Amino acid sequence: MSTGVLLAFAGVVMVAYIVPGPDWVVVLRASARARRYGFLAAAGVQCGLCVHMAAAALGVSTALLHSPVLFTILKLVGAAYLVFLGAQALWQSWRRRRGDDEAEPPPEEPAAGLTPVRVFRQAFLSNVLNPKAALFFVSVLPQFLDPQGPAAAQVLVLGSLDIALGLLWWALFVLLTARLSGLMRRSGPRKALDRVTGTALVGLGVTLVATS
């Protein structure tokens, strides 16, 4: 694969990362709580991409996205999960407005109901269950493949480049947004963030249903 092809693909990948989507919202919510949570969410998102990359290299994604029934199931499950995460955020905002929520613990202490495993799992599932992530590997990525070369090997190369660039992007994203963690210890900003991210997740879930 030529350097020009790799650079062009890298440019497309970075645009895809910069455009806000479910991954943005999940990582933002986590990093606003604490930097370590942000890194865990970013790791979960990238591990989800590893699943999509492996599925694309093995031809699983192509078969899945060409089956109306399987695609619809994945789409509905993914949308339901995003709506569930959004509803959780909105519920937390409502509890804080009523004063039912306990004070936010210091950053070095785990927040109530929030564990590293839960943060990672939420980010991982939100990416794995997003058919748009699979669509990238079966619609955008193939445009950069050399038809004369082995497809699976090229998918792994480009997919690895995608994941590596994503790690750099999310590291910068978390370092910047984690600065909000101090602000988010205040009740007002925390409620506002929960409302905004919760509404965004529900909206993204509803939008996902319209994906064809």
PDB file of C-alpha atoms in Angstrom:
ATOM      1  CA  MET A   1       0.000   0.000   0.000  1.00  0.00           C
ATOM      2  CA  SER A   2       1.407   3.376  -1.017  1.00  0.00           C
ATOM      3  CA  THR A   3       2.143   6.191   1.407  1.00  0.00           C
ATOM      4  CA  GLY A   4      -0.372   8.369  -0.424  1.00  0.00           C
ATOM      5  CA  VAL A   5      -3.163   5.874   0.169  1.00  0.00           C
ATOM      6  CA  LEU A   6      -2.299   5.584   3.851  1.00  0.00           C
ATOM      7  CA  LEU A   7      -2.205   9.376   4.277  1.00  0.00           C
ATOM      8  CA  ALA A   8      -5.542   9.768   2.488  1.00  0.00           C
ATOM      9  CA  PHE A   9      -7.094   7.079   4.670  1.00  0.00           C
ATOM     10  CA  ALA A  10      -5.638   8.702   7.789  1.00  0.00           C
ATOM     11  CA  GLY A  11      -7.284  11.991   6.801  1.00  0.00           C
ATOM     12  CA  VAL A  12     -10.674  10.350   6.372  1.00  0.00           C
ATOM     13  CA  VAL A  13     -10.288   8.552   9.706  1.00  0.00           C
ATOM     14  CA  MET A  14      -9.477  11.749  11.584  1.00  0.00           C
ATOM     15  CA  VAL A  15     -12.529  13.480  10.135  1.00  0.00           C
ATOM     16  CA  ALA A  16     -14.642  10.527  11.292  1.00  0.00           C
ATOM     17  CA  TYR A  17     -13.223  10.824  14.813  1.00  0.00           C
ATOM     18  CA  ILE A  18     -13.674  14.587  14.983  1.00  0.00           C
ATOM     19  CA  VAL A  19     -17.349  14.470  13.962  1.00  0.00           C
ATOM     20  CA  PRO A  20     -19.389  14.006  17.190  1.00  0.00           C
ATOM     21  CA  GLY A  21     -21.238  10.730  17.630  1.00  0.00           C
ATOM     22  CA  PRO A  22     -22.108   8.170  20.323  1.00  0.00           C
ATOM     23  CA  ASP A  23     -18.431   7.573  21.145  1.00  0.00           C
ATOM     24  CA  TRP A  24     -17.958  11.292  21.782  1.00  0.00           C
ATOM     25  CA  VAL A  25     -20.836  11.422  24.234  1.00  0.00           C
ATOM     26  CA  VAL A  26     -19.818   8.277  26.131  1.00  0.00           C
ATOM     27  CA  VAL A  27     -16.172   9.316  26.477  1.00  0.00           C
ATOM     28  CA  LEU A  28     -17.111  12.898  27.376  1.00  0.00           C
ATOM     29  CA  ARG A  29     -19.391  11.796  30.206  1.00  0.00           C
ATOM     30  CA  ALA A  30     -16.726   9.465  31.569  1.00  0.00           C
ATOM     31  CA  SER A  31     -13.819  11.906  31.372  1.00  0.00           C
ATOM     32  CA  ALA A  32     -15.896  14.667  32.977  1.00  0.00           C
ATOM     33  CA  ARG A  33     -16.159  12.427  36.046  1.00  0.00           C
ATOM     34  CA  ALA A  34     -12.442  11.633  36.192  1.00  0.00           C
ATOM     35  CA  ARG A  35      -9.534  11.322  33.784  1.00  0.00           C
ATOM     36  CA  ARG A  36      -9.089   7.600  34.457  1.00  0.00           C
ATOM     37  CA  TYR A  37     -12.726   6.978  33.558  1.00  0.00           C
ATOM     38  CA  GLY A  38     -12.199   8.856  30.305  1.00  0.00           C
ATOM     39  CA  PHE A  39      -9.234   6.684  29.372  1.00  0.00           C
ATOM     40  CA  LEU A  40     -11.205   3.550  30.248  1.00  0.00           C
ATOM     41  CA  ALA A  41     -14.110   4.673  28.058  1.00  0.00           C
ATOM     42  CA  ALA A  42     -11.713   5.460  25.207  1.00  0.00           C
ATOM     43  CA  ALA A  43     -10.155   2.009  25.577  1.00  0.00           C
ATOM     44  CA  GLY A  44     -13.626   0.454  25.460  1.00  0.00           C
ATOM     45  CA  VAL A  45     -14.471   2.332  22.250  1.00  0.00           C
ATOM     46  CA  GLN A  46     -11.247   1.249  20.569  1.00  0.00           C
ATOM     47  CA  CYS A  47     -11.692  -2.367  21.650  1.00  0.00           C
ATOM     48  CA  GLY A  48     -15.123  -2.201  20.044  1.00  0.00           C
ATOM     49  CA  LEU A  49     -13.467  -1.045  16.824  1.00  0.00           C
ATOM     50  CA  CYS A  50     -11.109  -4.029  17.051  1.00  0.00           C
ATOM     51  CA  VAL A  51     -14.183  -6.259  16.959  1.00  0.00           C
ATOM     52  CA  HIS A  52     -15.487  -4.479  13.856  1.00  0.00           C
ATOM     53  CA  MET A  53     -12.065  -4.703  12.209  1.00  0.00           C
ATOM     54  CA  ALA A  54     -11.786  -8.435  12.842  1.00  0.00           C
ATOM     55  CA  ALA A  55     -15.347  -8.977  11.617  1.00  0.00           C
ATOM     56  CA  ALA A  56     -14.616  -7.025   8.436  1.00  0.00           C
ATOM     57  CA  ALA A  57     -11.380  -8.935   7.792  1.00  0.00           C
ATOM     58  CA  LEU A  58     -13.231 -12.240   8.176  1.00  0.00           C
ATOM     59  CA  GLY A  59     -16.125 -11.100   5.986  1.00  0.00           C
ATOM     60  CA  VAL A  60     -18.609 -11.267   8.866  1.00  0.00           C
ATOM     61  CA  SER A  61     -19.531  -7.566   8.655  1.00  0.00           C
ATOM     62  CA  THR A  62     -20.293  -7.806   4.953  1.00  0.00           C
ATOM     63  CA  ALA A  63     -22.598 -10.782   5.479  1.00  0.00           C
ATOM     64  CA  LEU A  64     -24.259  -9.059   8.439  1.00  0.00           C
ATOM     65  CA  LEU A  65     -24.911  -5.766   6.673  1.00  0.00           C
ATOM     66  CA  HIS A  66     -26.254  -7.516   3.574  1.00  0.00           C
ATOM     67  CA  SER A  67     -28.837  -9.387   5.617  1.00  0.00           C
ATOM     68  CA  PRO A  68     -31.866  -7.144   6.214  1.00  0.00           C
ATOM     69  CA  VAL A  69     -32.967  -9.172   9.223  1.00  0.00           C
ATOM     70  CA  LEU A  70     -29.582  -9.265  10.962  1.00  0.00           C
ATOM     71  CA  PHE A  71     -28.894  -5.623  10.178  1.00  0.00           C
ATOM     72  CA  THR A  72     -32.260  -4.587  11.603  1.00  0.00           C
ATOM     73  CA  ILE A  73     -31.640  -6.597  14.772  1.00  0.00           C
ATOM     74  CA  LEU A  74     -28.207  -5.016  15.272  1.00  0.00           C
ATOM     75  CA  LYS A  75     -29.631  -1.568  14.545  1.00  0.00           C
ATOM     76  CA  LEU A  76     -32.509  -1.903  17.009  1.00  0.00           C
ATOM     77  CA  VAL A  77     -30.342  -3.380  19.759  1.00  0.00           C
ATOM     78  CA  GLY A  78     -27.750  -0.639  19.293  1.00  0.00           C
ATOM     79  CA  ALA A  79     -30.412   2.069  19.282  1.00  0.00           C
ATOM     80  CA  ALA A  80     -32.055   0.628  22.393  1.00  0.00           C
ATOM     81  CA  TYR A  81     -28.716   0.593  24.213  1.00  0.00           C
ATOM     82  CA  LEU A  82     -27.989   4.236  23.352  1.00  0.00           C
ATOM     83  CA  VAL A  83     -31.473   5.234  24.517  1.00  0.00           C
ATOM     84  CA  PHE A  84     -30.892   3.241  27.725  1.00  0.00           C
ATOM     85  CA  LEU A  85     -27.612   5.108  28.414  1.00  0.00           C
ATOM     86  CA  GLY A  86     -29.321   8.414  27.659  1.00  0.00           C
ATOM     87  CA  ALA A  87     -32.229   7.601  29.955  1.00  0.00           C
ATOM     88  CA  GLN A  88     -29.752   6.771  32.724  1.00  0.00           C
ATOM     89  CA  ALA A  89     -28.103  10.178  32.348  1.00  0.00           C
ATOM     90  CA  LEU A  90     -31.463  11.972  32.345  1.00  0.00           C
ATOM     91  CA  TRP A  91     -32.550  10.020  35.425  1.00  0.00           C
ATOM     92  CA  GLN A  92     -29.382  11.056  37.260  1.00  0.00           C
ATOM     93  CA  SER A  93     -30.026  14.686  36.311  1.00  0.00           C
ATOM     94  CA  TRP A  94     -33.588  14.449  37.647  1.00  0.00           C
ATOM     95  CA  ARG A  95     -32.383  12.892  40.918  1.00  0.00           C
ATOM     96  CA  ARG A  96     -29.872  15.695  41.389  1.00  0.00           C
ATOM     97  CA  ARG A  97     -32.566  18.300  40.784  1.00  0.00           C
ATOM     98  CA  ARG A  98     -34.638  16.702  43.548  1.00  0.00           C
ATOM     99  CA  GLY A  99     -31.577  16.585  45.795  1.00  0.00           C
ATOM    100  CA  ASP A 100     -31.678  12.794  46.099  1.00  0.00           C
ATOM    101  CA  ASP A 101     -28.128  12.307  44.817  1.00  0.00           C
ATOM    102  CA  GLU A 102     -25.263  12.127  47.244  1.00  0.00           C
ATOM    103  CA  ALA A 103     -22.352  14.539  47.047  1.00  0.00           C
ATOM    104  CA  GLU A 104     -19.784  13.713  44.405  1.00  0.00           C
ATOM    105  CA  PRO A 105     -16.795  11.905  45.972  1.00  0.00           C
ATOM    106  CA  PRO A 106     -13.252  13.175  45.463  1.00  0.00           C
ATOM    107  CA  PRO A 107     -11.684  12.226  42.094  1.00  0.00           C
ATOM    108  CA  GLU A 108      -9.504   9.555  43.691  1.00  0.00           C
ATOM    109  CA  GLU A 109     -12.593   7.806  45.095  1.00  0.00           C
ATOM    110  CA  PRO A 110     -15.053   5.819  42.945  1.00  0.00           C
ATOM    111  CA  ALA A 111     -18.390   7.503  42.289  1.00  0.00           C
ATOM    112  CA  ALA A 112     -21.498   5.725  43.499  1.00  0.00           C
ATOM    113  CA  GLY A 113     -22.528   3.013  41.034  1.00  0.00           C
ATOM    114  CA  LEU A 114     -19.600   3.826  38.752  1.00  0.00           C
ATOM    115  CA  THR A 115     -16.836   1.241  38.428  1.00  0.00           C
ATOM    116  CA  PRO A 116     -13.979   0.871  35.930  1.00  0.00           C
ATOM    117  CA  VAL A 117     -15.576  -2.293  34.547  1.00  0.00           C
ATOM    118  CA  ARG A 118     -18.910  -0.532  34.034  1.00  0.00           C
ATOM    119  CA  VAL A 119     -17.301   2.452  32.287  1.00  0.00           C
ATOM    120  CA  PHE A 120     -15.344   0.172  29.947  1.00  0.00           C
ATOM    121  CA  ARG A 121     -18.354  -2.066  29.263  1.00  0.00           C
ATOM    122  CA  GLN A 122     -20.656   0.825  28.401  1.00  0.00           C
ATOM    123  CA  ALA A 123     -18.167   2.305  25.927  1.00  0.00           C
ATOM    124  CA  PHE A 124     -17.374  -1.091  24.407  1.00  0.00           C
ATOM    125  CA  LEU A 125     -21.016  -2.051  23.887  1.00  0.00           C
ATOM    126  CA  SER A 126     -22.028   1.364  22.553  1.00  0.00           C
ATOM    127  CA  ASN A 127     -19.418   0.942  19.802  1.00  0.00           C
ATOM    128  CA  VAL A 128     -19.887  -2.766  19.056  1.00  0.00           C
ATOM    129  CA  LEU A 129     -23.666  -2.365  18.790  1.00  0.00           C
ATOM    130  CA  ASN A 130     -23.375   0.641  16.481  1.00  0.00           C
ATOM    131  CA  PRO A 131     -23.923  -0.551  12.878  1.00  0.00           C
ATOM    132  CA  LYS A 132     -22.460   2.728  11.599  1.00  0.00           C
ATOM    133  CA  ALA A 133     -19.068   1.596  12.887  1.00  0.00           C
ATOM    134  CA  ALA A 134     -19.452  -1.629  10.939  1.00  0.00           C
ATOM    135  CA  LEU A 135     -20.564   0.355   7.882  1.00  0.00           C
ATOM    136  CA  PHE A 136     -17.282   2.277   7.930  1.00  0.00           C
ATOM    137  CA  PHE A 137     -15.299  -0.947   7.620  1.00  0.00           C
ATOM    138  CA  VAL A 138     -17.408  -2.305   4.766  1.00  0.00           C
ATOM    139  CA  SER A 139     -18.154   0.866   2.798  1.00  0.00           C
ATOM    140  CA  VAL A 140     -15.436   3.486   3.385  1.00  0.00           C
ATOM    141  CA  LEU A 141     -12.387   1.359   4.118  1.00  0.00           C
ATOM    142  CA  PRO A 142     -12.689  -0.880   0.997  1.00  0.00           C
ATOM    143  CA  GLN A 143     -12.266   2.198  -1.203  1.00  0.00           C
ATOM    144  CA  PHE A 144      -8.621   2.304  -0.107  1.00  0.00           C
ATOM    145  CA  LEU A 145      -7.891  -1.367  -0.819  1.00  0.00           C
ATOM    146  CA  ASP A 146      -5.732  -2.561  -3.685  1.00  0.00           C
ATOM    147  CA  PRO A 147      -7.858  -5.102  -5.596  1.00  0.00           C
ATOM    148  CA  GLN A 148      -4.681  -6.920  -6.591  1.00  0.00           C
ATOM    149  CA  GLY A 149      -3.643  -7.529  -2.983  1.00  0.00           C
ATOM    150  CA  PRO A 150      -5.041  -9.712  -0.176  1.00  0.00           C
ATOM    151  CA  ALA A 151      -8.146  -7.973   1.157  1.00  0.00           C
ATOM    152  CA  ALA A 152      -8.030  -9.339   4.714  1.00  0.00           C
ATOM    153  CA  ALA A 153      -4.402  -8.274   5.256  1.00  0.00           C
ATOM    154  CA  GLN A 154      -5.121  -4.786   3.934  1.00  0.00           C
ATOM    155  CA  VAL A 155      -8.192  -4.465   6.149  1.00  0.00           C
ATOM    156  CA  LEU A 156      -6.041  -5.336   9.162  1.00  0.00           C
ATOM    157  CA  VAL A 157      -3.381  -2.798   8.165  1.00  0.00           C
ATOM    158  CA  LEU A 158      -5.860   0.025   7.608  1.00  0.00           C
ATOM    159  CA  GLY A 159      -7.904  -0.992  10.625  1.00  0.00           C
ATOM    160  CA  SER A 160      -4.802  -0.946  12.817  1.00  0.00           C
ATOM    161  CA  LEU A 161      -3.958   2.526  11.506  1.00  0.00           C
ATOM    162  CA  ASP A 162      -7.516   3.597  12.312  1.00  0.00           C
ATOM    163  CA  ILE A 163      -7.251   2.288  15.874  1.00  0.00           C
ATOM    164  CA  ALA A 164      -3.790   3.818  16.424  1.00  0.00           C
ATOM    165  CA  LEU A 165      -4.992   7.243  15.266  1.00  0.00           C
ATOM    166  CA  GLY A 166      -8.039   6.824  17.468  1.00  0.00           C
ATOM    167  CA  LEU A 167      -5.877   6.196  20.514  1.00  0.00           C
ATOM    168  CA  LEU A 168      -4.025   9.435  19.871  1.00  0.00           C
ATOM    169  CA  TRP A 169      -7.268  11.336  19.317  1.00  0.00           C
ATOM    170  CA  TRP A 170      -8.957  10.003  22.433  1.00  0.00           C
ATOM    171  CA  ALA A 171      -5.866  10.651  24.569  1.00  0.00           C
ATOM    172  CA  LEU A 172      -5.989  14.313  23.552  1.00  0.00           C
ATOM    173  CA  PHE A 173      -9.783  14.390  23.911  1.00  0.00           C
ATOM    174  CA  VAL A 174      -9.675  12.965  27.433  1.00  0.00           C
ATOM    175  CA  LEU A 175      -6.845  15.227  28.563  1.00  0.00           C
ATOM    176  CA  LEU A 176      -8.841  18.256  27.424  1.00  0.00           C
ATOM    177  CA  THR A 177     -12.277  17.220  28.650  1.00  0.00           C
ATOM    178  CA  ALA A 178     -10.978  15.820  31.953  1.00  0.00           C
ATOM    179  CA  ARG A 179     -10.379  19.433  32.933  1.00  0.00           C
ATOM    180  CA  LEU A 180     -14.137  19.563  33.363  1.00  0.00           C
ATOM    181  CA  SER A 181     -13.945  17.088  36.251  1.00  0.00           C
ATOM    182  CA  GLY A 182     -13.435  19.869  38.793  1.00  0.00           C
ATOM    183  CA  LEU A 183     -16.351  21.853  37.377  1.00  0.00           C
ATOM    184  CA  MET A 184     -18.530  18.741  37.293  1.00  0.00           C
ATOM    185  CA  ARG A 185     -18.201  18.404  41.066  1.00  0.00           C
ATOM    186  CA  ARG A 186     -20.710  21.262  41.264  1.00  0.00           C
ATOM    187  CA  SER A 187     -24.353  20.244  41.186  1.00  0.00           C
ATOM    188  CA  GLY A 188     -25.477  22.676  38.477  1.00  0.00           C
ATOM    189  CA  PRO A 189     -22.906  21.797  35.793  1.00  0.00           C
ATOM    190  CA  ARG A 190     -23.292  18.071  36.538  1.00  0.00           C
ATOM    191  CA  LYS A 191     -27.044  18.277  36.002  1.00  0.00           C
ATOM    192  CA  ALA A 192     -26.541  20.271  32.809  1.00  0.00           C
ATOM    193  CA  LEU A 193     -24.018  17.756  31.431  1.00  0.00           C
ATOM    194  CA  ASP A 194     -26.304  14.834  32.267  1.00  0.00           C
ATOM    195  CA  ARG A 195     -29.221  16.543  30.530  1.00  0.00           C
ATOM    196  CA  VAL A 196     -27.220  17.418  27.424  1.00  0.00           C
ATOM    197  CA  THR A 197     -25.455  14.061  27.063  1.00  0.00           C
ATOM    198  CA  GLY A 198     -28.579  12.118  27.990  1.00  0.00           C
ATOM    199  CA  THR A 199     -30.646  13.951  25.386  1.00  0.00           C
ATOM    200  CA  ALA A 200     -27.856  13.485  22.827  1.00  0.00           C
ATOM    201  CA  LEU A 201     -27.680   9.737  23.447  1.00  0.00           C
ATOM    202  CA  VAL A 202     -31.442   9.342  23.157  1.00  0.00           C
ATOM    203  CA  GLY A 203     -31.403  11.403  19.959  1.00  0.00           C
ATOM    204  CA  LEU A 204     -28.545   9.354  18.508  1.00  0.00           C
ATOM    205  CA  GLY A 205     -30.428   6.177  19.357  1.00  0.00           C
ATOM    206  CA  VAL A 206     -33.565   7.412  17.607  1.00  0.00           C
ATOM    207  CA  THR A 207     -31.487   8.524  14.608  1.00  0.00           C
ATOM    208  CA  LEU A 208     -29.828   5.142  14.452  1.00  0.00           C
ATOM    209  CA  VAL A 209     -33.205   3.511  13.870  1.00  0.00           C
ATOM    210  CA  ALA A 210     -33.441   5.417  10.571  1.00  0.00           C
ATOM    211  CA  THR A 211     -30.092   4.039   9.347  1.00  0.00           C
ATOM    212  CA  SER A 212     -30.574   1.977   6.196  1.00  0.00           C
TER     213      SER A 212
END
